[in-house]
Tab-separated table of C-alpha atoms in Angstrom:
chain	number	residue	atom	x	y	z
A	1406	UNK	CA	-32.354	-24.778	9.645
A	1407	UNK	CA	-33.915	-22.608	7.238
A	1408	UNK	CA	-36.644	-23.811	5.376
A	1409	UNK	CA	-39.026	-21.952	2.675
A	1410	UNK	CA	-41.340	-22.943	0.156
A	1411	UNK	CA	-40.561	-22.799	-3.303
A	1412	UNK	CA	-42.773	-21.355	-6.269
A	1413	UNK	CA	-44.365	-24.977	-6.363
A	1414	UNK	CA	-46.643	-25.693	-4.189
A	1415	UNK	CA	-45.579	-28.571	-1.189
A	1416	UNK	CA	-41.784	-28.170	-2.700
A	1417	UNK	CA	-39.165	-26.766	-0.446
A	1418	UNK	CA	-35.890	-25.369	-0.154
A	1419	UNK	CA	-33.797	-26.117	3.132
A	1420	UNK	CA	-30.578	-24.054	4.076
A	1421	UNK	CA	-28.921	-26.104	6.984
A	1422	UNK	CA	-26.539	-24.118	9.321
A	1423	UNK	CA	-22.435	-24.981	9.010
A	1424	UNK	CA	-20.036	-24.921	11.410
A	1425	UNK	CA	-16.721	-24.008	10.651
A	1426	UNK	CA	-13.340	-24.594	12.504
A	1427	UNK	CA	-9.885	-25.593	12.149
A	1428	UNK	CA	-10.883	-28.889	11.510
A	1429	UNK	CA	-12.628	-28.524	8.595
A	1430	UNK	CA	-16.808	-28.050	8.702
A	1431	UNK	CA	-20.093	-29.689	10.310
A	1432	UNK	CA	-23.333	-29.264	9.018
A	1433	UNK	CA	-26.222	-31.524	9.840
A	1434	UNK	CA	-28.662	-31.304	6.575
A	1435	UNK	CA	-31.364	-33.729	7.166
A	1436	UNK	CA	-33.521	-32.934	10.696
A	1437	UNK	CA	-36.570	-34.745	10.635
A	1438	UNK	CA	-38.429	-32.230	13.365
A	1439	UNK	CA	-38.539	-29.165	11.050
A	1440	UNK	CA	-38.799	-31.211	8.016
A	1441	UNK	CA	-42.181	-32.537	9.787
A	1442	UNK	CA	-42.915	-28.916	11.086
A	1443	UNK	CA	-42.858	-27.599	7.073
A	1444	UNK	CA	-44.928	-30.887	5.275
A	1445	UNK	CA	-46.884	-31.551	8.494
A	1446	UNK	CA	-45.247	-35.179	8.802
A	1447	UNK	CA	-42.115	-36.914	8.933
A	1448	UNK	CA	-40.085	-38.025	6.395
A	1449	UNK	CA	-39.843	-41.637	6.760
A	1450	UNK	CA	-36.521	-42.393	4.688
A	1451	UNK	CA	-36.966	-46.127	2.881
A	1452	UNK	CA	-33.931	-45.680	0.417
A	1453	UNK	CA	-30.816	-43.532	-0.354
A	1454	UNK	CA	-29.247	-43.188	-3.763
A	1455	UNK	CA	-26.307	-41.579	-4.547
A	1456	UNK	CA	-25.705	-40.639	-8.652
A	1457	UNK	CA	-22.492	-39.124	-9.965
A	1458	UNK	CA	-22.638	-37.048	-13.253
A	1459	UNK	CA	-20.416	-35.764	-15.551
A	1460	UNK	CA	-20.793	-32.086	-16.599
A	1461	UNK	CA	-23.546	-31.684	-18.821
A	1462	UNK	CA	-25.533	-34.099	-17.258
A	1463	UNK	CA	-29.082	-33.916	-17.232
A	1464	UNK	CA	-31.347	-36.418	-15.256
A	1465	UNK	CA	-35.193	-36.312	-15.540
A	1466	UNK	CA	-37.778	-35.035	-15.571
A	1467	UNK	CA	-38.885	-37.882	-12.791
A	1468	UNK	CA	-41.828	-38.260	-10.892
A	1469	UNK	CA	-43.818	-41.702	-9.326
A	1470	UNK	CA	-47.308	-42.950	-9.141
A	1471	UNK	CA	-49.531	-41.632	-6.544
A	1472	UNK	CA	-50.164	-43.012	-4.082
A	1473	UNK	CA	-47.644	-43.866	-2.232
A	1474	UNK	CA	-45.408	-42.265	-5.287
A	1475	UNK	CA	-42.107	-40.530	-3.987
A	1476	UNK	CA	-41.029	-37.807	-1.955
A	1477	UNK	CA	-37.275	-36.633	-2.386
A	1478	UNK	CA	-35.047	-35.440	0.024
A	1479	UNK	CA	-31.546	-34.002	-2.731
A	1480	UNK	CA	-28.407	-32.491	-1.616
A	1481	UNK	CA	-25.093	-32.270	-3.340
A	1482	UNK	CA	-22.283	-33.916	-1.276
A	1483	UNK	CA	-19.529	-33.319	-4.459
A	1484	UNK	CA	-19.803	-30.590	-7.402
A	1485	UNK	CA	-22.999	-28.918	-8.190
A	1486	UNK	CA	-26.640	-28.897	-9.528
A	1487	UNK	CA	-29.268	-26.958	-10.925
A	1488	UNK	CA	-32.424	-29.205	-9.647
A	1489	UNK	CA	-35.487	-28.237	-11.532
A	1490	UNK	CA	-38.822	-28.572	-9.323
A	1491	UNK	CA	-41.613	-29.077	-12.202
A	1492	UNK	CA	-45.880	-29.137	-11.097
A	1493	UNK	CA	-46.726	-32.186	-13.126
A	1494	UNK	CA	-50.421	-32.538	-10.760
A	1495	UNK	CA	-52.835	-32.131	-13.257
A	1496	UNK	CA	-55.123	-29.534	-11.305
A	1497	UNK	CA	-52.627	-27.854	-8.821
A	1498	UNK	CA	-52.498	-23.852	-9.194
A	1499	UNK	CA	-48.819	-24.116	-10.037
A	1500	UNK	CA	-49.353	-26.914	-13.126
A	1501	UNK	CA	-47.206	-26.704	-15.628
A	1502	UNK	CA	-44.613	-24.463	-13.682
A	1503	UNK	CA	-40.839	-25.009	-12.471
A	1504	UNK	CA	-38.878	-23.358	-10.297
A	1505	UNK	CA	-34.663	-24.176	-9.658
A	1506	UNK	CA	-32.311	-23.772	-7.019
A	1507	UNK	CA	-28.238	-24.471	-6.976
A	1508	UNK	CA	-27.023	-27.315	-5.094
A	1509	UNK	CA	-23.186	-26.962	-4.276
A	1510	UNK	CA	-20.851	-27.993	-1.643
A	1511	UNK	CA	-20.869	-24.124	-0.413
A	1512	UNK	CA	-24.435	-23.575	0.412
A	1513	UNK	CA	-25.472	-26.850	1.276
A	1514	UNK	CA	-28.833	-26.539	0.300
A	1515	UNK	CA	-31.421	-29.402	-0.098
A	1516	UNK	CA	-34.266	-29.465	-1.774
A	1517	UNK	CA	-37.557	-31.425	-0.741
A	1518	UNK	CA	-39.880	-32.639	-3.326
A	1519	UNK	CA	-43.258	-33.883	-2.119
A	1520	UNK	CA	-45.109	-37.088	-3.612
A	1521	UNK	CA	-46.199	-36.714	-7.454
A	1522	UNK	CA	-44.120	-33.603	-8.209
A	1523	UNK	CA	-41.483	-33.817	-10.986
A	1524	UNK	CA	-38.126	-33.683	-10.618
A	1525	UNK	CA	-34.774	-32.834	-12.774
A	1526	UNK	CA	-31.060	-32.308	-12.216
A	1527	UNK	CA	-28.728	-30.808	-14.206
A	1528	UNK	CA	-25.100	-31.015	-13.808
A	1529	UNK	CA	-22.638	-28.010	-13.245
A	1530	UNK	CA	-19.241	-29.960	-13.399
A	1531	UNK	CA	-17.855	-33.201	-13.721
A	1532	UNK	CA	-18.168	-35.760	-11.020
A	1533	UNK	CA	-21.124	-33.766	-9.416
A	1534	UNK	CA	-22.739	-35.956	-7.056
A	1535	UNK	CA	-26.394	-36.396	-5.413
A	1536	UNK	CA	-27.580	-38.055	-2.261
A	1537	UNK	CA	-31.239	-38.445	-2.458
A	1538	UNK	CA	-33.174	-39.369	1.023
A	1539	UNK	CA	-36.549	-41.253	-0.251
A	1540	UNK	CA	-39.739	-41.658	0.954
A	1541	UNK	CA	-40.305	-45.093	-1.079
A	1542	UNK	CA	-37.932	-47.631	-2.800
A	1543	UNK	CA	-37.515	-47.260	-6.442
A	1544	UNK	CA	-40.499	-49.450	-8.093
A	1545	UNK	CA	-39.508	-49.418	-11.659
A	1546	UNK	CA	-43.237	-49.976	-12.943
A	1547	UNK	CA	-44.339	-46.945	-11.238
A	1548	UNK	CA	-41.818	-44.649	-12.217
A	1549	UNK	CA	-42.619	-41.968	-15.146
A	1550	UNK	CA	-40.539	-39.443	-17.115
A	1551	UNK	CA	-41.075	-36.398	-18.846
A	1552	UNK	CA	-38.625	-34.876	-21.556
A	1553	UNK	CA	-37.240	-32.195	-19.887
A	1554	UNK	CA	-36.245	-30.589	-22.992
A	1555	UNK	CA	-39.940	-30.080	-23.673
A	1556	UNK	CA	-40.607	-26.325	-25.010
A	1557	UNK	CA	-43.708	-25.994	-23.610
A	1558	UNK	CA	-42.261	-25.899	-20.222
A	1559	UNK	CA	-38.947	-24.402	-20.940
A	1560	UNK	CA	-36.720	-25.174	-18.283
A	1561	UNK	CA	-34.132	-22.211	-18.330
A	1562	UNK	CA	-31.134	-24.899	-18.971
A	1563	UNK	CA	-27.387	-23.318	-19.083
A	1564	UNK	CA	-26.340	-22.183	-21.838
A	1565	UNK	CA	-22.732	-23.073	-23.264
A	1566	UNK	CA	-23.084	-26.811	-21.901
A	1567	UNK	CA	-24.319	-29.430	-24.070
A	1568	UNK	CA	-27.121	-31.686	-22.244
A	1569	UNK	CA	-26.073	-35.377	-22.008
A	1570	UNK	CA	-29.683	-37.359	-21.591
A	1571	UNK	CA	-30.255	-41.011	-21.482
A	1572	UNK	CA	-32.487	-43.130	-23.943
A	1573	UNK	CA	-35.233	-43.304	-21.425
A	1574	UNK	CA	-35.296	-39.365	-20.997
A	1575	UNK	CA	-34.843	-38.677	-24.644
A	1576	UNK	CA	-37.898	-40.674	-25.579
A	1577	UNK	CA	-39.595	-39.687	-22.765
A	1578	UNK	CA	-43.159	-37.819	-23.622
A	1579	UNK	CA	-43.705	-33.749	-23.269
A	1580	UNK	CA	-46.243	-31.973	-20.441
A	1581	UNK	CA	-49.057	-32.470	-23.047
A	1582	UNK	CA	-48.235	-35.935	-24.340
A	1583	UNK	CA	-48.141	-37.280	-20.873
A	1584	UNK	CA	-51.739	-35.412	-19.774
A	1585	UNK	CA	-53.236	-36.854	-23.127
A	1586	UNK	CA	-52.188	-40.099	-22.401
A	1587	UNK	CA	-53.666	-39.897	-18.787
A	1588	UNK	CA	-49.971	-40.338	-17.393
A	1589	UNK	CA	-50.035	-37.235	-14.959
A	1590	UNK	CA	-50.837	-37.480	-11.189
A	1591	UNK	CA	-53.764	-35.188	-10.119
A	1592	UNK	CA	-53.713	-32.478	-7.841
A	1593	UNK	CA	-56.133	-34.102	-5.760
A	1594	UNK	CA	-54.888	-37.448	-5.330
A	1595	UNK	CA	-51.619	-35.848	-4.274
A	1596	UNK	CA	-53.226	-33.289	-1.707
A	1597	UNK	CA	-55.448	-36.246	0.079
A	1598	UNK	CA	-52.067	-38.704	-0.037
A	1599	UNK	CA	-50.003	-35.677	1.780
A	1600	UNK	CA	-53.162	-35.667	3.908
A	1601	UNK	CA	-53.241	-39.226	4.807
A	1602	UNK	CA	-49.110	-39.188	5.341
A	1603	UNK	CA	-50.237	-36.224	8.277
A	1604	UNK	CA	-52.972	-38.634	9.650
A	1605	UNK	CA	-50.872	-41.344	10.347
A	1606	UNK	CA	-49.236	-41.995	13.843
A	1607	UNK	CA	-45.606	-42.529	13.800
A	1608	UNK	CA	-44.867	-45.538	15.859
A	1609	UNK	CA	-41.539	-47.813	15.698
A	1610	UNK	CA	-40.985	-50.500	14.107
């Protein structure tokens, strides 16, 4: 597998290998030993979700409460994406900043998103669809948004396709809103929860 950090901090962007025959192809894209070699601990995987978008779909800007809060493990198994990684820690060196990568059905590509960092998807084509590997269940009370239409941090969104958002996203707050309103994760409490997630021992259940 090969795996490289993004422009945000903690994020990463994991290319697995394919094998090709006359059958058809094999690719393995979730390997928990150099996942846990790049963040410095395993993955533990408490939920999967699968969404399916129609082109023009645009899902986020999502992010958790820290701690636990929750990592993201996205991959496109049908269509394709452009994910947006967005640096909502208030205090990291990359606040404020995105970065995107294409997830298709040629490439393969996955995209890990650590603990507190936002996340948004955006969909090429119709009938695009995501498998997400994550850390956490989905706690609705925990879970934040962030407009992802928000000038301020101008995600470079395709042009010639119309975003379809839902009612949460629409009226979800901008970068600014959500820091007045004391809705961000810090930088801090992210870096000592990814610290704690390296300290503990991995035993079975």
């Amino acid at each position: 597998m090969d795996v490289r950090p993004l422009a945000i901090a903690d994020a990463l962007v994991v290319t697995p290998p394919q094998f090709a025959d006359d059958r058809g192809l094999f690719t393995a894209p979730f390997q928990s030993e150099p996942l846990a070699a790049a963040i410095g601990h395993p993955l533990r995987v408490l939920q999967t979700n699968v969404s399916v978008s129609r082109r023009g779909a645009l899902r986020g800007i999502h992010y958790a409460d820290v701690a636990p809060s929750q990592a993201k493990y996205v991959t496109a198994v049908g269509g394709s994406f452009l994910d947006f990684v967005v640096d909502v820690r208030v205090g990291s060196p990359t606040f404020g900043q995105w970065d995107s990568v294409v997830l298709d059905t040629r490439d393969r590509r996955v995209v890990y998103v650590p603990e507190g960092v936002g996340h948004a998807l955006f969909a090429l084509e119709d009938t695009s669809t995501a498998l997400f590997h994550c850390s956490t269940p989905f706690v609705p009370g925990r879970e934040r948004a962030l407009d992802a239409r928000d000038p301020e941090l101008g995600l470079d969104l395709p042009g010639g396709i119309e975003p379809i958002v839902s009612a949460a996203d629409a009226a979800a707050p901008s970068l600014a809103e959500a820091r007045e309103r004391g809705l961000l994760p810090s930088y801090a409490a992210c870096t000592a929860w990814y610290r704690e997630l390296a300290q503990q021992v991995d035993t079975p259940d």
